[in-house]
PDB file of C-alpha atoms in Angstrom:
ATOM      1  CA  MET A   5     324.237 129.701 218.694  1.00  0.00           C
ATOM      2  CA  THR A   6     324.621 126.189 216.696  1.00  0.00           C
ATOM      3  CA  ASP A   7     323.854 123.013 218.372  1.00  0.00           C
ATOM      4  CA  ASN A   8     326.917 120.265 219.016  1.00  0.00           C
ATOM      5  CA  HIS A   9     324.098 117.941 217.401  1.00  0.00           C
ATOM      6  CA  ASP A  10     324.784 116.325 214.080  1.00  0.00           C
ATOM      7  CA  CYS A  11     321.468 116.986 212.749  1.00  0.00           C
ATOM      8  CA  ASN A  12     322.693 116.404 209.035  1.00  0.00           C
ATOM      9  CA  ARG A  13     321.967 113.483 208.558  1.00  0.00           C
ATOM     10  CA  GLU A  14     322.310 111.313 205.155  1.00  0.00           C
ATOM     11  CA  ALA A  15     319.120 109.941 203.374  1.00  0.00           C
ATOM     12  CA  ASP A  16     319.483 106.828 204.804  1.00  0.00           C
ATOM     13  CA  GLY A  17     314.923 106.971 206.197  1.00  0.00           C
ATOM     14  CA  LEU A  18     316.654 107.666 209.720  1.00  0.00           C
ATOM     15  CA  PRO A  19     315.320 109.905 212.688  1.00  0.00           C
ATOM     16  CA  SER A  20     317.573 112.885 212.688  1.00  0.00           C
ATOM     17  CA  PHE A  21     316.951 112.532 216.914  1.00  0.00           C
ATOM     18  CA  GLY A  22     316.139 109.429 219.502  1.00  0.00           C
ATOM     19  CA  GLY A  23     314.780 109.428 222.915  1.00  0.00           C
ATOM     20  CA  ALA A  24     317.487 111.303 224.285  1.00  0.00           C
ATOM     21  CA  ASP A  25     316.731 115.078 221.897  1.00  0.00           C
ATOM     22  CA  ALA A  26     313.130 114.433 223.738  1.00  0.00           C
ATOM     23  CA  GLU A  27     313.021 115.350 227.303  1.00  0.00           C
ATOM     24  CA  LEU A  28     309.702 114.690 229.207  1.00  0.00           C
ATOM     25  CA  ILE A  29     309.119 117.810 231.970  1.00  0.00           C
ATOM     26  CA  GLU A  30     305.463 116.904 233.550  1.00  0.00           C
ATOM     27  CA  ARG A  31     303.191 114.000 232.739  1.00  0.00           C
ATOM     28  CA  ARG A  32     299.897 114.548 234.645  1.00  0.00           C
ATOM     29  CA  CYS A  33     296.533 112.835 233.610  1.00  0.00           C
ATOM     30  CA  LEU A  34     293.736 114.598 233.041  1.00  0.00           C
ATOM     31  CA  TYR A  35     290.809 111.022 232.539  1.00  0.00           C
ATOM     32  CA  GLN A  36     291.653 107.932 232.952  1.00  0.00           C
ATOM     33  CA  GLY A  37     288.303 105.422 231.797  1.00  0.00           C
ATOM     34  CA  PHE A  38     288.723 102.671 229.833  1.00  0.00           C
ATOM     35  CA  PHE A  39     291.314 105.010 227.619  1.00  0.00           C
ATOM     36  CA  ARG A  40     293.575 107.666 229.234  1.00  0.00           C
ATOM     37  CA  LEU A  41     293.917 111.232 228.731  1.00  0.00           C
ATOM     38  CA  ASP A  42     297.530 113.144 229.696  1.00  0.00           C
ATOM     39  CA  GLU A  43     298.850 116.439 229.491  1.00  0.00           C
ATOM     40  CA  VAL A  44     302.118 116.678 228.083  1.00  0.00           C
ATOM     41  CA  HIS A  45     304.600 119.131 229.412  1.00  0.00           C
ATOM     42  CA  LEU A  46     307.843 118.460 226.753  1.00  0.00           C
ATOM     43  CA  ARG A  47     310.530 120.430 225.206  1.00  0.00           C
ATOM     44  CA  HIS A  48     312.538 118.873 222.182  1.00  0.00           C
ATOM     45  CA  ARG A  49     315.485 119.503 219.871  1.00  0.00           C
ATOM     46  CA  LEU A  50     315.017 121.190 217.041  1.00  0.00           C
ATOM     47  CA  PHE A  51     315.855 120.483 213.393  1.00  0.00           C
ATOM     48  CA  LYS A  52     318.000 124.126 213.622  1.00  0.00           C
ATOM     49  CA  GLY A  53     320.023 124.297 216.760  1.00  0.00           C
ATOM     50  CA  GLY A  54     319.153 124.634 220.089  1.00  0.00           C
ATOM     51  CA  TRP A  55     316.443 123.770 222.080  1.00  0.00           C
ATOM     52  CA  SER A  56     312.544 124.626 221.824  1.00  0.00           C
ATOM     53  CA  SER A  57     310.664 126.203 224.288  1.00  0.00           C
ATOM     54  CA  GLU A  58     308.507 124.197 226.963  1.00  0.00           C
ATOM     55  CA  MET A  59     304.866 123.231 224.468  1.00  0.00           C
ATOM     56  CA  VAL A  60     301.719 120.962 225.932  1.00  0.00           C
ATOM     57  CA  ARG A  61     300.244 118.165 224.239  1.00  0.00           C
ATOM     58  CA  GLU A  62     297.039 116.022 225.381  1.00  0.00           C
ATOM     59  CA  VAL A  63     298.107 112.166 224.674  1.00  0.00           C
ATOM     60  CA  HIS A  64     294.944 109.841 224.221  1.00  0.00           C
ATOM     61  CA  VAL A  65     296.827 107.257 225.712  1.00  0.00           C
ATOM     62  CA  ARG A  66     295.676 104.099 224.489  1.00  0.00           C
ATOM     63  CA  HIS A  67     296.937 100.077 224.949  1.00  0.00           C
ATOM     64  CA  ASP A  68     298.730  98.563 221.318  1.00  0.00           C
ATOM     65  CA  ALA A  69     295.583  96.825 219.199  1.00  0.00           C
ATOM     66  CA  VAL A  70     296.675  93.808 216.815  1.00  0.00           C
ATOM     67  CA  GLY A  71     294.356  93.743 213.677  1.00  0.00           C
ATOM     68  CA  VAL A  72     293.915  90.377 211.677  1.00  0.00           C
ATOM     69  CA  LEU A  73     292.805  89.776 208.436  1.00  0.00           C
ATOM     70  CA  LEU A  74     291.697  86.365 207.620  1.00  0.00           C
ATOM     71  CA  TYR A  75     291.774  84.699 204.043  1.00  0.00           C
ATOM     72  CA  ASP A  76     290.874  81.694 202.667  1.00  0.00           C
ATOM     73  CA  VAL A  77     293.158  80.928 200.136  1.00  0.00           C
ATOM     74  CA  GLU A  78     291.775  77.962 198.763  1.00  0.00           C
ATOM     75  CA  ARG A  79     288.433  79.515 197.697  1.00  0.00           C
ATOM     76  CA  ASP A  80     290.027  83.316 197.942  1.00  0.00           C
ATOM     77  CA  CYS A  81     287.538  84.493 200.255  1.00  0.00           C
ATOM     78  CA  VAL A  82     288.285  87.026 202.818  1.00  0.00           C
ATOM     79  CA  VAL A  83     286.350  86.886 206.888  1.00  0.00           C
ATOM     80  CA  LEU A  84     284.992  90.858 207.641  1.00  0.00           C
ATOM     81  CA  VAL A  85     283.436  91.701 211.120  1.00  0.00           C
ATOM     82  CA  GLU A  86     280.390  93.754 210.788  1.00  0.00           C
ATOM     83  CA  GLN A  87     279.358  96.708 214.389  1.00  0.00           C
ATOM     84  CA  ILE A  88     278.485  99.540 216.236  1.00  0.00           C
ATOM     85  CA  ARG A  89     281.670 102.157 215.912  1.00  0.00           C
ATOM     86  CA  ALA A  90     281.245 105.148 218.851  1.00  0.00           C
ATOM     87  CA  GLY A  91     283.801 106.948 217.383  1.00  0.00           C
ATOM     88  CA  ALA A  92     281.347 107.086 213.355  1.00  0.00           C
ATOM     89  CA  LEU A  93     277.450 107.583 215.695  1.00  0.00           C
ATOM     90  CA  ASP A  94     278.104 110.960 212.560  1.00  0.00           C
ATOM     91  CA  ASP A  95     279.167 109.177 209.794  1.00  0.00           C
ATOM     92  CA  SER A  96     275.848 110.298 207.105  1.00  0.00           C
ATOM     93  CA  GLU A  97     276.562 106.290 205.773  1.00  0.00           C
ATOM     94  CA  SER A  98     276.494 104.199 209.192  1.00  0.00           C
ATOM     95  CA  PRO A  99     277.833 103.820 212.291  1.00  0.00           C
ATOM     96  CA  TRP A 100     277.992  99.801 211.524  1.00  0.00           C
ATOM     97  CA  LYS A 101     280.935  99.383 209.985  1.00  0.00           C
ATOM     98  CA  LEU A 102     283.320  96.590 208.002  1.00  0.00           C
ATOM     99  CA  GLU A 103     286.140  95.815 209.338  1.00  0.00           C
ATOM    100  CA  ILE A 104     289.035  93.152 210.076  1.00  0.00           C
ATOM    101  CA  VAL A 105     289.928  91.680 213.668  1.00  0.00           C
ATOM    102  CA  ALA A 106     290.710  93.629 215.852  1.00  0.00           C
ATOM    103  CA  GLY A 107     290.786  93.094 219.619  1.00  0.00           C
ATOM    104  CA  LEU A 108     294.128  95.390 222.188  1.00  0.00           C
ATOM    105  CA  VAL A 109     296.771  94.040 223.479  1.00  0.00           C
ATOM    106  CA  GLU A 110     296.377  92.872 227.707  1.00  0.00           C
ATOM    107  CA  GLU A 111     299.440  92.869 230.366  1.00  0.00           C
ATOM    108  CA  GLY A 112     301.084  89.585 229.581  1.00  0.00           C
ATOM    109  CA  GLU A 113     299.793  88.526 225.554  1.00  0.00           C
ATOM    110  CA  SER A 114     302.135  88.614 222.693  1.00  0.00           C
ATOM    111  CA  THR A 115     300.755  90.282 219.334  1.00  0.00           C
ATOM    112  CA  ALA A 116     300.638  86.773 217.841  1.00  0.00           C
ATOM    113  CA  GLU A 117     298.301  85.441 221.127  1.00  0.00           C
ATOM    114  CA  VAL A 118     295.865  88.834 221.027  1.00  0.00           C
ATOM    115  CA  ALA A 119     295.362  87.652 217.075  1.00  0.00           C
ATOM    116  CA  ARG A 120     294.532  84.168 217.376  1.00  0.00           C
ATOM    117  CA  ARG A 121     292.114  84.760 220.948  1.00  0.00           C
ATOM    118  CA  GLU A 122     290.571  87.789 218.613  1.00  0.00           C
ATOM    119  CA  ALA A 123     289.812  85.682 215.728  1.00  0.00           C
ATOM    120  CA  MET A 124     288.163  83.106 217.589  1.00  0.00           C
ATOM    121  CA  GLU A 125     286.000  85.646 219.919  1.00  0.00           C
ATOM    122  CA  GLU A 126     284.803  88.136 217.090  1.00  0.00           C
ATOM    123  CA  ALA A 127     284.332  85.366 214.263  1.00  0.00           C
ATOM    124  CA  GLY A 128     284.585  81.691 215.633  1.00  0.00           C
ATOM    125  CA  CYS A 129     288.179  81.081 213.276  1.00  0.00           C
ATOM    126  CA  GLU A 130     290.837  79.620 214.657  1.00  0.00           C
ATOM    127  CA  VAL A 131     294.158  80.664 213.354  1.00  0.00           C
ATOM    128  CA  THR A 132     297.115  78.870 213.156  1.00  0.00           C
ATOM    129  CA  ASP A 133     299.344  80.418 210.351  1.00  0.00           C
ATOM    130  CA  LEU A 134     299.885  83.793 210.373  1.00  0.00           C
ATOM    131  CA  ILE A 135     301.889  86.215 208.848  1.00  0.00           C
ATOM    132  CA  GLU A 136     303.646  89.188 210.130  1.00  0.00           C
ATOM    133  CA  LEU A 137     302.897  92.382 208.299  1.00  0.00           C
ATOM    134  CA  HIS A 138     303.566  95.805 209.490  1.00  0.00           C
ATOM    135  CA  THR A 139     303.323  97.916 212.887  1.00  0.00           C
ATOM    136  CA  TYR A 140     302.863 101.224 212.752  1.00  0.00           C
ATOM    137  CA  TYR A 141     301.718 104.096 214.791  1.00  0.00           C
ATOM    138  CA  PRO A 142     297.961 105.162 213.254  1.00  0.00           C
ATOM    139  CA  SER A 143     297.991 108.979 215.262  1.00  0.00           C
ATOM    140  CA  PRO A 144     301.468 109.038 216.660  1.00  0.00           C
ATOM    141  CA  GLY A 145     300.572 113.324 216.989  1.00  0.00           C
ATOM    142  CA  ALA A 146     297.926 112.601 219.636  1.00  0.00           C
ATOM    143  CA  CYS A 147     297.406 108.953 220.442  1.00  0.00           C
ATOM    144  CA  SER A 148     299.966 106.373 221.579  1.00  0.00           C
ATOM    145  CA  GLU A 149     298.250 103.531 220.743  1.00  0.00           C
ATOM    146  CA  ARG A 150     300.766 100.714 218.154  1.00  0.00           C
ATOM    147  CA  VAL A 151     298.369  98.814 215.592  1.00  0.00           C
ATOM    148  CA  THR A 152     300.630  95.362 214.093  1.00  0.00           C
ATOM    149  CA  LEU A 153     298.701  94.097 211.792  1.00  0.00           C
ATOM    150  CA  PHE A 154     298.657  90.810 210.532  1.00  0.00           C
ATOM    151  CA  CYS A 155     297.558  87.819 207.701  1.00  0.00           C
ATOM    152  CA  ALA A 156     295.976  84.008 208.341  1.00  0.00           C
ATOM    153  CA  LEU A 157     295.617  82.344 206.308  1.00  0.00           C
ATOM    154  CA  VAL A 158     292.203  79.976 207.565  1.00  0.00           C
ATOM    155  CA  ASP A 159     290.007  77.909 206.302  1.00  0.00           C
ATOM    156  CA  CYS A 160     286.734  79.879 205.792  1.00  0.00           C
ATOM    157  CA  ASP A 161     284.164  76.978 205.361  1.00  0.00           C
ATOM    158  CA  GLY A 162     281.330  77.177 207.880  1.00  0.00           C
ATOM    159  CA  LEU A 163     281.929  80.943 209.701  1.00  0.00           C
ATOM    160  CA  GLY A 164     279.627  83.567 209.512  1.00  0.00           C
ATOM    161  CA  GLY A 165     276.792  84.064 212.528  1.00  0.00           C
ATOM    162  CA  VAL A 166     276.940  86.879 215.228  1.00  0.00           C
ATOM    163  CA  HIS A 167     280.496  86.316 217.832  1.00  0.00           C
ATOM    164  CA  GLY A 168     281.646  88.464 220.739  1.00  0.00           C
ATOM    165  CA  LEU A 169     281.705  89.298 224.652  1.00  0.00           C
ATOM    166  CA  ASP A 170     278.893  89.888 226.326  1.00  0.00           C
ATOM    167  CA  GLU A 171     280.446  91.566 229.091  1.00  0.00           C
ATOM    168  CA  GLU A 172     281.789  93.662 226.515  1.00  0.00           C
ATOM    169  CA  HIS A 173     278.581  94.722 225.130  1.00  0.00           C
ATOM    170  CA  GLU A 174     279.974  92.476 221.487  1.00  0.00           C
ATOM    171  CA  ASP A 175     277.524  92.761 218.642  1.00  0.00           C
ATOM    172  CA  ILE A 176     279.936  91.099 215.765  1.00  0.00           C
ATOM    173  CA  ARG A 177     278.331  89.600 212.394  1.00  0.00           C
ATOM    174  CA  VAL A 178     280.830  87.720 210.392  1.00  0.00           C
ATOM    175  CA  HIS A 179     280.956  88.352 206.486  1.00  0.00           C
ATOM    176  CA  VAL A 180     281.833  85.951 204.088  1.00  0.00           C
ATOM    177  CA  LEU A 181     283.508  86.875 200.731  1.00  0.00           C
ATOM    178  CA  PRO A 182     285.016  86.988 197.861  1.00  0.00           C
ATOM    179  CA  PHE A 183     288.554  89.089 197.261  1.00  0.00           C
ATOM    180  CA  ASN A 184     287.449  90.961 194.443  1.00  0.00           C
ATOM    181  CA  GLN A 185     283.645  92.043 195.906  1.00  0.00           C
ATOM    182  CA  ALA A 186     285.519  92.942 198.888  1.00  0.00           C
ATOM    183  CA  TRP A 187     287.854  94.683 197.111  1.00  0.00           C
ATOM    184  CA  GLU A 188     284.956  96.720 195.446  1.00  0.00           C
ATOM    185  CA  LEU A 189     283.710  98.085 198.789  1.00  0.00           C
ATOM    186  CA  LEU A 190     287.359  98.743 199.362  1.00  0.00           C
ATOM    187  CA  GLN A 191     286.669 101.078 195.678  1.00  0.00           C
ATOM    188  CA  VAL A 192     283.551 102.999 196.651  1.00  0.00           C
ATOM    189  CA  GLY A 193     284.665 103.342 200.170  1.00  0.00           C
ATOM    190  CA  ARG A 194     282.728 100.815 202.260  1.00  0.00           C
ATOM    191  CA  LEU A 195     285.687  99.973 204.220  1.00  0.00           C
ATOM    192  CA  ASP A 196     287.362 102.717 205.232  1.00  0.00           C
ATOM    193  CA  ASN A 197     289.533 102.311 208.676  1.00  0.00           C
ATOM    194  CA  ALA A 198     293.169 102.301 208.978  1.00  0.00           C
ATOM    195  CA  MET A 199     293.905  99.214 209.754  1.00  0.00           C
ATOM    196  CA  CYS A 200     291.215  96.976 206.458  1.00  0.00           C
ATOM    197  CA  LEU A 201     292.824  99.652 203.821  1.00  0.00           C
ATOM    198  CA  ILE A 202     296.629  98.495 205.276  1.00  0.00           C
ATOM    199  CA  ALA A 203     295.927  94.970 205.112  1.00  0.00           C
ATOM    200  CA  PHE A 204     293.790  94.543 201.868  1.00  0.00           C
ATOM    201  CA  TYR A 205     296.645  96.571 199.692  1.00  0.00           C
ATOM    202  CA  TRP A 206     299.279  93.528 201.150  1.00  0.00           C
ATOM    203  CA  LEU A 207     296.432  91.341 199.808  1.00  0.00           C
ATOM    204  CA  ALA A 208     296.281  93.060 197.467  1.00  0.00           C
ATOM    205  CA  ALA A 209     300.318  93.036 196.327  1.00  0.00           C
ATOM    206  CA  GLU A 210     300.812  89.524 198.066  1.00  0.00           C
ATOM    207  CA  ARG A 211     297.311  87.497 196.938  1.00  0.00           C
ATOM    208  CA  ALA A 212     298.998  85.635 193.615  1.00  0.00           C
ATOM    209  CA  SER A 213     302.426  84.667 195.451  1.00  0.00           C
ATOM    210  CA  LEU A 214     299.617  83.431 198.442  1.00  0.00           C
ATOM    211  CA  ARG A 215     297.478  81.045 195.903  1.00  0.00           C
ATOM    212  CA  ALA A 216     300.018  79.862 194.365  1.00  0.00           C
ATOM    213  CA  ARG A 217     302.058  78.766 196.784  1.00  0.00           C
ATOM    214  CA  GLY A 218     298.727  77.181 198.147  1.00  0.00           C
TER     215      GLY A 218
END
């Protein structure tokens, strides 16, 4: 029997279903540390009509995050940070990764506040002008985290050195690179995380107009 729910929308980019078309049957915490792992029991409407049977998934529950690409329009330079990453310990090249400034959203903070706070903590850089780029799920099949990306127009004069918070075991080296040099690193796979890739492809498309505006 065909469900009366209309899932045959025009190809307008909208999802066929909404939140009411999924049922959370049970959520159970499997592990609670800095992050949390939940076991989720759910069922959902089907494109062909009716409902799925109960299914079980593990979901990595994380704080939302913010990334901010620091860009000096006048000098055509970007500011990147380098630090060790536990998730990349088995990387054949190196577990130290070049990234844009990033951090987690704490309760009561706006994403713009996080961008400014992390720019100061990780790079010693004061941020005023912020351009919001995208908000996205890095891995919605298994993780609740949403990431908001910004580009900040900054003055990189005098930036460098080692930064980070001792209580968070941060040991972060700041690199100021000409855009073309950073782009070459991206092309050879040295900038290999999603935040970096998305932010840099945005900057590559918008860089000429940003420089023209000054």
